[in-house]
Short mmCIF file of C-alpha atoms and ligand atoms in Angstrom, two decimals:
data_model
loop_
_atom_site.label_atom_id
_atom_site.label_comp_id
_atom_site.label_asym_id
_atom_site.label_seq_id
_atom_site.Cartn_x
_atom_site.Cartn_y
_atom_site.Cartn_z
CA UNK A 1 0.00 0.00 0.00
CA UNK A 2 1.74 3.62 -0.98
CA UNK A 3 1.89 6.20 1.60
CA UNK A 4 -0.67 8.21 0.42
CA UNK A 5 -3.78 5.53 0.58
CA UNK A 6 -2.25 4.68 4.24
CA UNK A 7 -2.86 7.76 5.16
CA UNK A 8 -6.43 8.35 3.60
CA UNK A 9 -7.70 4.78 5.12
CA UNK A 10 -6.27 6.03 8.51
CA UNK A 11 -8.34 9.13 8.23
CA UNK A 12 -10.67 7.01 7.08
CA UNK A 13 -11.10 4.51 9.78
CA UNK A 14 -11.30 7.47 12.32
CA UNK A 15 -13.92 9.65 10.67
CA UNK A 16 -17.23 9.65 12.81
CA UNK A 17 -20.34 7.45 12.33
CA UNK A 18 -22.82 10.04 10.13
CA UNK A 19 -25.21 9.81 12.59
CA UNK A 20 -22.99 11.86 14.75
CA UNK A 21 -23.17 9.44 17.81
CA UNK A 22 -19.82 9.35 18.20
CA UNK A 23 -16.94 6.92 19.63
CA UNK A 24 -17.86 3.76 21.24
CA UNK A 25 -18.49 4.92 25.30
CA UNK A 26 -14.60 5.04 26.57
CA UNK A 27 -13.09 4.83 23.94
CA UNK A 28 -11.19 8.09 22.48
CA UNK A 29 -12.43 9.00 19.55
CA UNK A 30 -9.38 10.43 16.68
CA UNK A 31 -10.67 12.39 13.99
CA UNK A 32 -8.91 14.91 11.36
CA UNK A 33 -10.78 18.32 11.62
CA UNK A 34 -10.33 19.50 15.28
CA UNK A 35 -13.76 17.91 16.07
CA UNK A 36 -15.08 17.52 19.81
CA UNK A 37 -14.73 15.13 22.01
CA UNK A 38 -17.75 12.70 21.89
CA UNK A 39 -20.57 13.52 24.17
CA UNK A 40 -19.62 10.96 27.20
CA UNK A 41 -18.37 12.79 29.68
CA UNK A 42 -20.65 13.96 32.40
CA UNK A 43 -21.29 17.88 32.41
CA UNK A 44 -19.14 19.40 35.39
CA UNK A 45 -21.73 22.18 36.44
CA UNK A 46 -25.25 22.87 36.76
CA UNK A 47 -26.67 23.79 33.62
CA UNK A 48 -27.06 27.86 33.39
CA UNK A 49 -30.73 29.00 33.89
CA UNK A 50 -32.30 31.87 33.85
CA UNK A 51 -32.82 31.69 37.54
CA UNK A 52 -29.40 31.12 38.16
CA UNK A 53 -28.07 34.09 36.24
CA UNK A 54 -30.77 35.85 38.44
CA UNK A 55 -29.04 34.63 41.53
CA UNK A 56 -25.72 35.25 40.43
CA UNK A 57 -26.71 39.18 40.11
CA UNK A 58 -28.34 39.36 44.01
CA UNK A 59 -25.52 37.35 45.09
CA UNK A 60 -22.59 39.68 43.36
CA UNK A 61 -21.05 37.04 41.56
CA UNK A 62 -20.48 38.29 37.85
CA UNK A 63 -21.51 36.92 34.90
CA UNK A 64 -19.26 35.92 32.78
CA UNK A 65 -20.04 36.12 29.05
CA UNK A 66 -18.04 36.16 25.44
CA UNK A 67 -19.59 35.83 21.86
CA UNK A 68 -19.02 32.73 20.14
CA UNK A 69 -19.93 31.79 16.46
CA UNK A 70 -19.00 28.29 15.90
CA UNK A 71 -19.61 24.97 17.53
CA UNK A 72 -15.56 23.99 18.28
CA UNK A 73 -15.34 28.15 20.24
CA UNK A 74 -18.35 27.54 21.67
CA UNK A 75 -17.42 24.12 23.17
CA UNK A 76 -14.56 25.73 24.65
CA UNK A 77 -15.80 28.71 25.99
CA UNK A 78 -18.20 26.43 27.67
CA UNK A 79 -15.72 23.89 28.63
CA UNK A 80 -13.29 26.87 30.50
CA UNK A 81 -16.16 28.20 32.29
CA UNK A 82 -17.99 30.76 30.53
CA UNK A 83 -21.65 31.36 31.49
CA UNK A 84 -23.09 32.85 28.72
CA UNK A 85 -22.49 32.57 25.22
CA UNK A 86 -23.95 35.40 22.89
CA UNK A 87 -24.39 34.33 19.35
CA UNK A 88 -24.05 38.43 18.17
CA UNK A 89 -24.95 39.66 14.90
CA UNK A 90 -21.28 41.15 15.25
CA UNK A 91 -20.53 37.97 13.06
CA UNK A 92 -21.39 39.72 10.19
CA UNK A 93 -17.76 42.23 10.83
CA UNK A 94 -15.88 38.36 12.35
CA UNK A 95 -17.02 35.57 10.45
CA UNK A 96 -18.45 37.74 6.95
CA UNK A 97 -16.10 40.36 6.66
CA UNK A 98 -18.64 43.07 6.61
CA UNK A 99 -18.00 46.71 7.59
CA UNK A 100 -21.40 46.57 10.21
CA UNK A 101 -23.91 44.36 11.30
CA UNK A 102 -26.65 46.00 9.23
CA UNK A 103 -26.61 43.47 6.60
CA UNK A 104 -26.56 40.37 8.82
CA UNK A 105 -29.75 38.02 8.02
CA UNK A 106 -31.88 36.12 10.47
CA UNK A 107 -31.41 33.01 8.67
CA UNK A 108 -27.42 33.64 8.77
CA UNK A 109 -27.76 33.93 12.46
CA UNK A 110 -30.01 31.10 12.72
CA UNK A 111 -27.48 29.00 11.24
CA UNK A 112 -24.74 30.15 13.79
CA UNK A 113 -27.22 29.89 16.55
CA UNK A 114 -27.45 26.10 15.37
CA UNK A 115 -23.65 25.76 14.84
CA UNK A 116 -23.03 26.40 18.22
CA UNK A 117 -25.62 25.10 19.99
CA UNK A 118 -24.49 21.58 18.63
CA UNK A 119 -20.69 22.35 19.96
CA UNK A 120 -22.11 23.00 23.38
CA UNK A 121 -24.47 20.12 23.14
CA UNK A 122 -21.87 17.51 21.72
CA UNK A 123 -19.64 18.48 24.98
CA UNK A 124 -22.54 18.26 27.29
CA UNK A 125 -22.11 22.22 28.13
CA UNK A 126 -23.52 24.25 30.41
CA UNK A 127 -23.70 27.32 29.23
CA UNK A 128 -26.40 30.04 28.90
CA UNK A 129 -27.16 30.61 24.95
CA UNK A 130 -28.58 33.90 23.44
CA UNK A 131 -29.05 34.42 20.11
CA UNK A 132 -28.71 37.70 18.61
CA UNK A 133 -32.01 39.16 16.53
CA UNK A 134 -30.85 41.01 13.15
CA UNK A 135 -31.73 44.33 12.25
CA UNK A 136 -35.13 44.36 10.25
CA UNK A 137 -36.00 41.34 11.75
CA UNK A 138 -38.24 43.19 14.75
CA UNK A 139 -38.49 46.13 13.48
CA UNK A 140 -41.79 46.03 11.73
CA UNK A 141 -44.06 44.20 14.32
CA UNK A 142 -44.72 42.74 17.57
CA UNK A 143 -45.60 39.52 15.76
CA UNK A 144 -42.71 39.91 13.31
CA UNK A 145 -40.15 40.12 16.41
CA UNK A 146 -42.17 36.83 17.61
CA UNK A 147 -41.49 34.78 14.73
CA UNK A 148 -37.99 35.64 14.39
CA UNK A 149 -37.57 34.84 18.24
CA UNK A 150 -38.88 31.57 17.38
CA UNK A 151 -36.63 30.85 14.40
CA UNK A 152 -33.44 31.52 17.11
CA UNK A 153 -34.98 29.58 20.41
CA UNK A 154 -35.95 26.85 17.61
CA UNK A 155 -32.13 26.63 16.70
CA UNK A 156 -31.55 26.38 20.05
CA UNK A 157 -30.98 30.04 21.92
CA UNK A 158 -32.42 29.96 25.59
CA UNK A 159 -33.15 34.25 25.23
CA UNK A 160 -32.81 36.54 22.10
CA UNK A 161 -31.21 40.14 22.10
CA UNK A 162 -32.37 43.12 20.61
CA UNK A 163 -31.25 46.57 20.57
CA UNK A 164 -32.48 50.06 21.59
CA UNK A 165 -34.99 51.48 23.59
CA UNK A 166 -38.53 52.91 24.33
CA UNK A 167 -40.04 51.59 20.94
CA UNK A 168 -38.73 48.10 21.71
CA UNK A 169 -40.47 48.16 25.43
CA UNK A 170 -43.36 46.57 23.87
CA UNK A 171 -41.55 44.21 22.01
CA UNK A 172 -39.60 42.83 24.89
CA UNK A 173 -43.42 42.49 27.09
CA UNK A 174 -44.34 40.98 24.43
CA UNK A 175 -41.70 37.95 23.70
CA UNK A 176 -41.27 37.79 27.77
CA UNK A 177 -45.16 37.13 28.31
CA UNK A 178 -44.79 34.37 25.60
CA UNK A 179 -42.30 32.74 27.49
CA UNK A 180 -39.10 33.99 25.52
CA UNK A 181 -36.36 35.34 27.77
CA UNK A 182 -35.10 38.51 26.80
CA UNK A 183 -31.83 40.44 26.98
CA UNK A 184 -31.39 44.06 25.78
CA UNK A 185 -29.54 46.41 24.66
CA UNK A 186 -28.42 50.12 25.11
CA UNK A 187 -25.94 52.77 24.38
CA UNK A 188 -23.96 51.72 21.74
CA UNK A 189 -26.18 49.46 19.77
CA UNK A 190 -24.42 48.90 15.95
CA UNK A 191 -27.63 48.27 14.69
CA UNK A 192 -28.22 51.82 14.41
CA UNK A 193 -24.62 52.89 14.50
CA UNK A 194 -25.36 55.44 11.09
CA UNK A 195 -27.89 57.02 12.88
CA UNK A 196 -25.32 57.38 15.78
CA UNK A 197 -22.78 58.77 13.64
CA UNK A 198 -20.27 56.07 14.58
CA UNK A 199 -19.26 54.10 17.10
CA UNK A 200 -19.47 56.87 20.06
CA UNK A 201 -19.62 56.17 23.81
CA UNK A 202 -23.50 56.96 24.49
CA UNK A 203 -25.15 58.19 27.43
CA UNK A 204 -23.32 61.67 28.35
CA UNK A 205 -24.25 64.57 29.48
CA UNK A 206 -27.58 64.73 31.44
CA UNK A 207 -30.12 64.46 28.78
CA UNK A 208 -28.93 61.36 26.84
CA UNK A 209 -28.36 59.43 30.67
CA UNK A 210 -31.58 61.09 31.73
CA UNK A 211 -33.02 58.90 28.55
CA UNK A 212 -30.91 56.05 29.14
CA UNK A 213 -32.22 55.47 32.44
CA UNK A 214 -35.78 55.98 31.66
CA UNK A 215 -35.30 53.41 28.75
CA UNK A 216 -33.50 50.44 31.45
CA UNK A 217 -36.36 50.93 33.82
CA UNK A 218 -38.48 50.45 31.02
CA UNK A 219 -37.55 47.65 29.99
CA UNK A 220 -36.58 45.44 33.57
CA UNK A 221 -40.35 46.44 33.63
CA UNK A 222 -41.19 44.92 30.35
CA UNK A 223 -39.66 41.55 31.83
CA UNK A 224 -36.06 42.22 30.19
CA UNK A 225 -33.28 39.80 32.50
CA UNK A 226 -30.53 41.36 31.23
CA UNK A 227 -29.58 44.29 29.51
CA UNK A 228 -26.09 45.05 27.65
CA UNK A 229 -24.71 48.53 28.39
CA UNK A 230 -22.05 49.14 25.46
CA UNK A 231 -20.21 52.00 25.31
CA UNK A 232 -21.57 53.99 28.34
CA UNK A 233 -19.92 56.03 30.85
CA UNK A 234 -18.66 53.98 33.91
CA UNK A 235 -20.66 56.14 36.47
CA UNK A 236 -23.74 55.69 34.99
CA UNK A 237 -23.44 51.89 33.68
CA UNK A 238 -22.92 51.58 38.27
CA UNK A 239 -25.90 53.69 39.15
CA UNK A 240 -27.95 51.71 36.32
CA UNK A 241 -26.66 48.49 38.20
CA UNK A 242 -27.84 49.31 41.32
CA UNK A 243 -31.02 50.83 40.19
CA UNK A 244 -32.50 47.48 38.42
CA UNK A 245 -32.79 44.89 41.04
CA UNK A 246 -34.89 42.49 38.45
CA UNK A 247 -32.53 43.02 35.22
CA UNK A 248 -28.64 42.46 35.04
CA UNK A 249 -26.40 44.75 33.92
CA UNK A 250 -23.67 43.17 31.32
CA UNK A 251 -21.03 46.02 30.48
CA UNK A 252 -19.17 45.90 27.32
CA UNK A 253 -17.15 49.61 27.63
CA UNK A 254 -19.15 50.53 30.56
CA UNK A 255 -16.69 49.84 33.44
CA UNK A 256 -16.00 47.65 36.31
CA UNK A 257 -19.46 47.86 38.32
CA UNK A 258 -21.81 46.08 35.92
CA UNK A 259 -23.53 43.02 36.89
CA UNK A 260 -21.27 41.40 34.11
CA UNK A 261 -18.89 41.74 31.59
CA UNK A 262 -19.10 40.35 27.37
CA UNK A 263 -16.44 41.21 24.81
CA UNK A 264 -16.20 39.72 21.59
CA UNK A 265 -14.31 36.39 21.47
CA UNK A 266 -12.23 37.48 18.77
CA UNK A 267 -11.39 40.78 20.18
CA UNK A 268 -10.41 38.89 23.39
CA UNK A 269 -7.85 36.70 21.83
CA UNK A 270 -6.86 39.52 20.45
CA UNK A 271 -7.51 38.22 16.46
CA UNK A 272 -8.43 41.46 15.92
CA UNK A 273 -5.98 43.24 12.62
CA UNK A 274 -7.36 46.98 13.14
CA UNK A 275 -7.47 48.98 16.37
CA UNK A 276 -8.28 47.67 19.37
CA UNK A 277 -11.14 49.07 20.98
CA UNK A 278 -10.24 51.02 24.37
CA UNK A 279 -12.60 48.55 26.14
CA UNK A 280 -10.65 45.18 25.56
CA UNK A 281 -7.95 43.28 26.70
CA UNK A 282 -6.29 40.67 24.91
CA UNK A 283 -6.64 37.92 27.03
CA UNK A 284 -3.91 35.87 24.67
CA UNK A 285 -1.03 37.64 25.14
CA UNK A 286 -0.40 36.04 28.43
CA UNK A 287 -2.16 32.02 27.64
CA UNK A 288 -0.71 29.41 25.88
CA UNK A 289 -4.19 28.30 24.51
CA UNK A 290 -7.50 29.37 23.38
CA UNK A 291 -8.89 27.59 26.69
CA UNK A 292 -6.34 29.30 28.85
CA UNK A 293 -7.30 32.24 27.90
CA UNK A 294 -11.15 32.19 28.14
CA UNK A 295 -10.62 30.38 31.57
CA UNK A 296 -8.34 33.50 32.56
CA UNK A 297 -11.13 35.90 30.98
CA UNK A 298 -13.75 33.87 33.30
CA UNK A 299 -11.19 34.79 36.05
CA UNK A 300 -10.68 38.34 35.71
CA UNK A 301 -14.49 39.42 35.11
CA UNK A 302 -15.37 36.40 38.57
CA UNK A 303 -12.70 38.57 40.67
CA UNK A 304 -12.86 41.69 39.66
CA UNK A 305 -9.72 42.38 37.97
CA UNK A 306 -10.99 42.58 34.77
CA UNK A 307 -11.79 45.91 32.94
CA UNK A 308 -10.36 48.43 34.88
CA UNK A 309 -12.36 51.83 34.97
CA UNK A 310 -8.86 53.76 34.19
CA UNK A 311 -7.95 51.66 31.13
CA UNK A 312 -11.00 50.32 29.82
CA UNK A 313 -13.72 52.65 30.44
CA UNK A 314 -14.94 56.23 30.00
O1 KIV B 1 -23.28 41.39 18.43
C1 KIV B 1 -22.58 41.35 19.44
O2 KIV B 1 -21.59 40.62 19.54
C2 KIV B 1 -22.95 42.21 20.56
C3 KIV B 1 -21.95 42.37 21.68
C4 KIV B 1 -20.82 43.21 21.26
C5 KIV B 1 -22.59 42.84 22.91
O3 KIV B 1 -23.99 42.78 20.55
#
């Protein structure tokens, strides 16, 4: 037999079952692509709920979330701790090369929602999955923002996220009282970043926080569980915190007393050619692996040390 059929029958002879079941129980399974390890192994935490996440935020312990846009990142964010994994429509600027996430499509995102929902499934993970609505696709209609909920929880998302406030309030009461969990979104939301004029912190001076608050207490009452503050000052992301018992906080740019921290995987492992934005660290620099350096991320938003108010926020 010449080298190169050797080869091709022992990539062969490992290559999974189609049916995606996996290696025999106990037995390792050796495969070519960098695929997961088959789903034997008991999970090593409590599945994330949306009670727990609640309990988390009275208790103080932070929540610890990254995005994640594939099923092999997704497996290992879950397997090095993180609790939350945000499917973002920021894929469209890391995975499709675009210059926004304006043109990002539901059904794109339903396909990543369904990418890495098998990754986290196929490692019996843990974590917390929320699956990021498009722009356009809520827009029009209560109803409309229903049906595209559905297409992401169907895919597998435990909570969807959509951007902006006071026109979304209804929205949100909408999708909560039909049982879909809800995280929102203010300050910097990209969805609207040309009506913004760029990608600005939002949120100061006294009439824009004056708005931003009324919007967050809008929504926790509208049944919102958590809310991501981008790009707002550090002062006001804090007095947000404390002032929404019911809804938590997850800063991305909005300093060190949020309820919990998100960056961008990418971004974080710092794969990331243009300028780094002031709000992240690159979590890389000091790992020797992908895994090292989520786990280390987990660590520094869990104790505190991660951002800093004088480096990372405004
Ligand atoms: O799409 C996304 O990844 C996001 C985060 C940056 C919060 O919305």
């Amino acid at each position: 037999m010449n080298g190169t059929r050797k080869a091709r029958n022992r990539v062969e002879s490992a290559r999974p079952d189609q049916t995606g079941s996996g290696a025999a129980p106990g037995r390792a399974e050796v495969t070519p692509y960098g695929t997961l390890p088959p789903a034997s192994a008991p999970a090593q935490r409590k599945p994330v709920s949306l009670p727990r996440l609640m309990e988390m935020r009275a208790r103080g312990e932070k929540i610890a979330m990254l995005t994640a846009y594939d099923a092999t990142f997704a497996a290992v964010a879950d397997s090095a701790g993180i609790d939350c994994i945000l499917v973002g429509d920021s894929l469209g600027m890391v995975c499709q090369g675009l210059n926004s996430t304006v043109a990002v499509t539901l059904e794109t995102m339903r396909y990543h929602v369904e990418c890495v929902t098998r990754g986290v499934r196929r490692v019996q993970g843990t974590s917390w999955i929320i699956g990021d609505l498009p722009f356009g696709s809520y827009h029009e209609t209560r109803e409309q923002a229903l049906r595209s909920a559905a297409v992401l929880m169907r895919a597998g998302a435990h909570m969807v996220k959509l951007e902006g406030g006071g026109w979304t309030t209804e929205i949100v009461r909408f999708l909560v009282e039909r049982g879909i969990p809800v995280c929102a979104h203010l300050g910097l939301t990209p969805q609207t970043v040309h009506a913004l004029g760029g990608y600005r912190v939002q949120g100061r001076g006294d009439e824009a926080a004056r708005v931003l608050r009324s919007q967050a207490l809008e929504l926790q009452e509208a049944g919102a569980s958590l809310l991501v503050l981008e790009m707002v000052p550090a002062v006001l992301a804090a007095e947000l915190t404390g002032a929404l018992a019911r809804c938590a906080t997850i800063g991305i740019g909005a300093g060190s007393d949020t309820a919990g921290q998100v960056l961008v995987l990418h971004d974080m492992l710092g794969m990331n050619l243009g300028k780094m934005a002031r709000f992240v660290r690159d979590f890389m620099a000091d790992s020797s692996s992908v895994r090292g350096a989520i786990e280390a991320y987990v660590a520094a938003v869990k104790g505190g040390s991660f951002p800093v108010n004088a480096e990372h926020a405004w």
